[in-house]
Each structure stands twice: as C-alpha cells, then as structure tokens.
C-alpha cells in the first residue's frame, strides 16, 4: 500500500521564501511564487537618509513660507501701527512698536547699511550650494528657516526707503519694553533666522550631518561604528 503523494503548491498558490518547490530547491528570499504577485518593495534609502528631491522641496517650502509670513506681518504692521503708540500685549511682556532699522541688532552698523545685503546674498548662495548634497530632513528645515529669514530682510534692504540696497528693515516686536531698551525690536524674519541657527547648532552637537549620516561620539559614522562592533548585524549580541 503506497502513501498518497503530498500535494505541492497549486497553480494559484505562492511559495514563501525558503520553502522548497517541486524541484527540491528552496525559493530565494525576497521572491514569491507565480508571476503576477507583487514583488519586494523598493528598499529604503540607505541609513534612513531623505531623498535629495524631498529634502530640497522641504527647504524651499519652509523658506518660502517664512518669507511670505514675514512680508505679510510687515505689511500689516505698516497698516496698523504707523503713527501709533506701542500696543501692549500679555501684561507688558510683548509690545507692538513699529520701527525702521538701518543697521543690525541694537542698530549696529547703521552707517554701513550697504554691507548687510552683500552678507545676506553670500548666505543665500551658501545655502543653495549646500542644498546640492542635502539628504537630511532636519537640516532642510533649519536651512529653510535661515533662507526665509535672510530673504525677508534682504527684500527690505533692496526695495524699501531710502533707496536700493540701503533700505531700512521694518521691525515691530519688542520684549519687556515698548522701545527695545531690554531687547532689540525684531520681526518674523529675525525669529526665523534665530530658530534656524539654533536648530543647526543642535544638529551639529548631536552629530547629524547634512548628507543624512550621523557621527558618533568617536567622530565616526554611526553605521561604520555599529559594523565594527557587530551591533549592526543580526545576532551580533548573545
């Protein structure tokens, strides 16, 4: 009396990876049985890095949003605060006080307004150059904030009175004092710049690189360090 043959995978049944087929050979990992089944998904970007196009899109999106909001708030400030006493908010924590600044913070360099547009153009050029190898989403946000803030104040320097490249920047937010005697009066572009720079410093301190890699405390890429110790391989630990 012979044993009944073991049924193999029928024409509509898929074999899983590692399961022997009718020819006695195991199906290679990552493949399925019959044609028509969905193949393996595209592998993620190595090391979790963000694709360059996506990182560039985030950088430009954040930058343009910051620029648009800065221009809008300056327009509203000119409409609502011109020839008006400072407006007190939050019990004197914040004041809305319209000022025009020909220099930097605390009016530094007020007699050399022309130099600030040149510095800003250099910063914008550096950001666009860095974008060519940008693979990090946090760095894209950081550089986007810096880009938007730089362009916001650059627009004032170029197009506002008293003239081309010597225009005065519109500021409207003062902290703890209506006339900026505690902290310089600033605008949304300044806030964007400061937030972007702070984020960049935090990213540098945590070893996150603009190409999406990350450095360990020993200065080596985290992936290389894991491979050297065996932590990055399956079964590397008991």
Short mmCIF file of C-alpha atoms in Angstrom, two decimals:
data_model
loop_
_atom_site.label_atom_id
_atom_site.label_comp_id
_atom_site.label_asym_id
_atom_site.label_seq_id
_atom_site.Cartn_x
_atom_site.Cartn_y
_atom_site.Cartn_z
CA UNK A 1 0.00 0.00 0.00
CA UNK A 2 1.67 3.18 -1.18
CA UNK A 3 1.39 6.53 0.56
CA UNK A 4 -0.61 9.24 -1.14
CA UNK A 5 1.55 11.90 -2.79
CA UNK A 6 1.97 15.09 -0.86
CA UNK A 7 0.17 17.94 -2.64
CA UNK A 8 2.52 20.62 -3.90
CA UNK A 9 1.70 24.24 -4.36
CA UNK A 10 -1.05 24.50 -6.90
CA UNK A 11 -1.06 26.90 -9.78
CA UNK A 12 -2.69 29.59 -7.70
CA UNK A 13 -0.66 29.15 -4.53
CA UNK A 14 2.50 31.13 -3.80
CA UNK A 15 5.54 29.69 -2.07
CA UNK A 16 7.09 31.67 0.73
CA UNK A 17 10.80 32.42 0.93
CA UNK A 18 12.81 29.39 1.98
CA UNK A 19 10.03 26.84 1.23
CA UNK A 20 11.16 24.05 -1.15
CA UNK A 21 9.48 23.87 -4.51
CA UNK A 22 8.63 20.94 -6.73
CA UNK A 23 12.24 20.70 -7.93
CA UNK A 24 13.54 20.39 -4.37
CA UNK A 25 15.17 23.82 -4.37
CA UNK A 26 14.23 26.48 -1.85
CA UNK A 27 12.64 29.64 -3.10
CA UNK A 28 15.16 32.55 -2.80
CA UNK A 29 14.40 35.11 -0.12
CA UNK A 30 12.53 38.16 -1.34
CA UNK A 31 10.69 36.30 -4.13
CA UNK A 32 7.20 34.93 -4.30
CA UNK A 33 5.78 32.08 -6.30
CA UNK A 34 3.88 32.62 -9.51
CA UNK A 35 4.28 35.59 -11.78
CA UNK A 36 1.79 38.35 -11.15
CA UNK A 37 2.36 38.51 -7.38
CA UNK A 38 3.70 41.75 -6.02
CA UNK A 39 7.49 41.77 -5.88
CA UNK A 40 9.57 43.09 -2.99
CA UNK A 41 9.12 46.75 -2.09
CA UNK A 42 11.79 49.23 -3.09
CA UNK A 43 14.49 49.28 -0.41
CA UNK A 44 14.56 52.40 1.78
CA UNK A 45 17.27 54.96 1.32
CA UNK A 46 20.45 53.75 2.99
CA UNK A 47 20.84 54.87 6.57
CA UNK A 48 17.38 56.43 6.62
CA UNK A 49 18.54 59.36 4.53
CA UNK A 50 15.94 61.60 2.95
CA UNK A 51 15.94 61.65 -0.88
CA UNK A 52 17.56 64.81 -2.24
CA UNK A 53 14.44 66.00 -4.04
CA UNK A 54 12.32 65.69 -0.93
CA UNK A 55 14.90 67.47 1.21
CA UNK A 56 15.17 70.26 -1.35
CA UNK A 57 11.38 70.57 -1.52
CA UNK A 58 11.17 70.89 2.28
CA UNK A 59 13.94 73.51 2.31
CA UNK A 60 12.24 75.63 -0.35
CA UNK A 61 8.79 75.14 1.19
CA UNK A 62 9.93 76.26 4.65
CA UNK A 63 11.90 79.15 3.19
CA UNK A 64 9.07 80.47 1.02
CA UNK A 65 6.54 80.09 3.84
CA UNK A 66 8.77 82.02 6.21
CA UNK A 67 9.32 84.73 3.61
CA UNK A 68 5.59 85.06 2.87
CA UNK A 69 4.66 85.32 6.55
CA UNK A 70 7.38 87.92 7.12
CA UNK A 71 6.18 90.08 4.24
CA UNK A 72 2.58 89.75 5.45
CA UNK A 73 3.35 90.75 9.04
CA UNK A 74 5.38 93.75 7.87
CA UNK A 75 2.54 94.87 5.63
CA UNK A 76 0.05 94.56 8.49
CA UNK A 77 2.39 96.42 10.86
CA UNK A 78 2.75 99.31 8.43
CA UNK A 79 -1.01 99.48 8.04
CA UNK A 80 -1.94 99.22 11.72
CA UNK A 81 1.00 100.70 13.69
CA UNK A 82 2.05 103.70 11.62
CA UNK A 83 1.87 106.91 13.72
CA UNK A 84 0.52 104.96 16.66
CA UNK A 85 1.76 104.44 20.21
CA UNK A 86 3.15 100.99 21.03
CA UNK A 87 0.50 98.34 21.69
CA UNK A 88 0.95 96.43 24.95
CA UNK A 89 0.29 92.65 24.96
CA UNK A 90 0.39 89.98 27.68
CA UNK A 91 0.72 92.45 30.51
CA UNK A 92 3.80 94.16 29.08
CA UNK A 93 5.69 91.02 28.08
CA UNK A 94 5.37 91.95 24.40
CA UNK A 95 4.88 95.29 22.68
CA UNK A 96 4.00 96.01 19.07
CA UNK A 97 6.13 99.02 18.22
CA UNK A 98 6.82 99.98 14.60
CA UNK A 99 10.43 100.92 13.93
CA UNK A 100 12.72 101.10 10.88
CA UNK A 101 16.26 99.88 11.38
CA UNK A 102 19.12 100.81 9.07
CA UNK A 103 21.58 98.51 10.87
CA UNK A 104 21.63 95.16 12.63
CA UNK A 105 20.54 94.41 16.21
CA UNK A 106 20.84 97.44 18.51
CA UNK A 107 21.36 99.46 15.30
CA UNK A 108 24.88 98.10 14.88
CA UNK A 109 26.36 99.22 11.57
CA UNK A 110 23.65 101.79 10.93
CA UNK A 111 26.09 103.91 8.92
CA UNK A 112 27.06 100.99 6.67
CA UNK A 113 23.69 99.65 5.57
CA UNK A 114 25.00 98.60 2.15
CA UNK A 115 27.15 95.83 3.62
CA UNK A 116 24.20 93.83 5.02
CA UNK A 117 22.67 92.94 1.62
CA UNK A 118 26.07 91.68 0.46
CA UNK A 119 26.39 89.45 3.52
CA UNK A 120 22.85 88.17 3.02
CA UNK A 121 23.46 87.35 -0.64
CA UNK A 122 26.52 85.37 0.43
CA UNK A 123 24.45 83.44 2.99
CA UNK A 124 21.74 82.65 0.43
CA UNK A 125 24.37 81.44 -2.04
CA UNK A 126 25.92 79.19 0.62
CA UNK A 127 22.53 77.65 1.46
CA UNK A 128 21.76 76.94 -2.20
CA UNK A 129 25.21 75.34 -2.60
CA UNK A 130 24.63 73.16 0.48
CA UNK A 131 21.27 72.07 -0.96
CA UNK A 132 23.11 70.19 -3.73
CA UNK A 133 24.08 67.41 -1.30
CA UNK A 134 21.31 67.81 1.26
CA UNK A 135 19.84 64.49 2.44
CA UNK A 136 18.64 65.39 5.94
CA UNK A 137 15.09 66.50 6.72
CA UNK A 138 16.03 68.34 9.97
CA UNK A 139 18.80 70.19 8.13
CA UNK A 140 16.35 71.06 5.36
CA UNK A 141 14.06 72.68 7.94
CA UNK A 142 16.96 74.52 9.58
CA UNK A 143 18.36 75.88 6.31
CA UNK A 144 14.86 76.73 5.11
CA UNK A 145 14.27 78.89 8.20
CA UNK A 146 17.59 80.67 7.69
CA UNK A 147 16.86 81.14 3.98
CA UNK A 148 13.40 82.59 4.58
CA UNK A 149 14.63 84.96 7.28
CA UNK A 150 17.57 86.14 5.20
CA UNK A 151 15.39 86.80 2.16
CA UNK A 152 12.78 88.62 4.25
CA UNK A 153 15.23 91.24 5.49
CA UNK A 154 17.01 91.32 2.11
CA UNK A 155 13.76 92.45 0.49
CA UNK A 156 13.67 95.40 2.89
CA UNK A 157 17.29 96.31 2.21
CA UNK A 158 16.76 96.31 -1.54
CA UNK A 159 13.27 97.75 -2.03
CA UNK A 160 12.38 99.96 0.94
CA UNK A 161 13.26 103.59 1.56
CA UNK A 162 15.56 105.41 1.45
CA UNK A 163 16.96 103.58 -1.59
CA UNK A 164 18.30 100.49 -3.30
CA UNK A 165 20.49 98.31 -1.05
CA UNK A 166 20.30 100.88 1.75
CA UNK A 167 16.67 100.31 2.73
CA UNK A 168 15.61 100.19 6.37
CA UNK A 169 14.24 96.94 7.80
CA UNK A 170 10.73 97.06 9.26
CA UNK A 171 10.64 95.77 12.86
CA UNK A 172 7.62 95.62 15.12
CA UNK A 173 8.06 93.26 18.10
CA UNK A 174 9.66 94.44 21.34
CA UNK A 175 10.06 92.44 24.56
CA UNK A 176 9.53 93.87 28.07
CA UNK A 177 9.83 97.44 26.85
CA UNK A 178 7.96 99.38 24.15
CA UNK A 179 11.09 100.85 22.60
CA UNK A 180 13.58 97.97 22.56
CA UNK A 181 15.65 99.03 25.56
CA UNK A 182 15.66 95.49 27.01
CA UNK A 183 15.91 93.52 23.78
CA UNK A 184 16.23 94.80 20.20
CA UNK A 185 12.98 95.26 18.31
CA UNK A 186 12.69 92.43 15.79
CA UNK A 187 10.46 90.94 13.11
CA UNK A 188 9.41 87.49 11.91
CA UNK A 189 12.44 87.22 9.61
CA UNK A 190 14.74 87.67 12.61
CA UNK A 191 12.83 84.99 14.53
CA UNK A 192 13.11 82.61 11.59
CA UNK A 193 16.86 83.21 11.36
CA UNK A 194 17.42 82.64 15.07
CA UNK A 195 15.32 79.45 15.14
CA UNK A 196 17.14 78.10 12.10
CA UNK A 197 20.57 78.80 13.59
CA UNK A 198 19.63 77.24 16.96
CA UNK A 199 18.36 74.11 15.20
CA UNK A 200 21.58 73.93 13.16
CA UNK A 201 23.68 74.11 16.34
CA UNK A 202 21.64 71.31 17.93
CA UNK A 203 22.05 69.16 14.83
CA UNK A 204 25.82 69.69 14.87
CA UNK A 205 26.03 68.86 18.57
CA UNK A 206 24.13 65.60 18.04
CA UNK A 207 26.33 64.58 15.10
CA UNK A 208 23.67 64.85 12.41
CA UNK A 209 25.21 65.65 9.05
CA UNK A 210 23.66 67.43 6.08
CA UNK A 211 24.07 64.33 3.90
CA UNK A 212 21.80 62.35 6.24
CA UNK A 213 24.54 60.47 8.07
CA UNK A 214 25.21 60.70 11.77
CA UNK A 215 28.50 60.79 13.64
CA UNK A 216 29.06 59.03 16.93
CA UNK A 217 30.97 60.37 19.90
CA UNK A 218 34.18 58.98 18.43
CA UNK A 219 33.69 61.05 15.27
CA UNK A 220 32.97 58.03 13.08
CA UNK A 221 29.70 57.46 11.21
CA UNK A 222 27.25 55.53 13.35
CA UNK A 223 26.78 52.81 10.71
CA UNK A 224 30.52 52.18 10.48
CA UNK A 225 30.85 52.07 14.26
CA UNK A 226 27.99 49.56 14.54
CA UNK A 227 29.55 47.38 11.86
CA UNK A 228 32.91 47.43 13.64
CA UNK A 229 31.40 46.32 16.94
CA UNK A 230 28.91 43.90 15.41
CA UNK A 231 25.91 45.72 16.87
CA UNK A 232 24.53 46.49 13.44
CA UNK A 233 24.38 42.83 12.35
CA UNK A 234 21.62 40.36 13.25
CA UNK A 235 22.74 38.06 16.01
CA UNK A 236 25.66 40.33 16.88
CA UNK A 237 24.64 40.10 20.53
CA UNK A 238 24.06 36.98 22.58
#
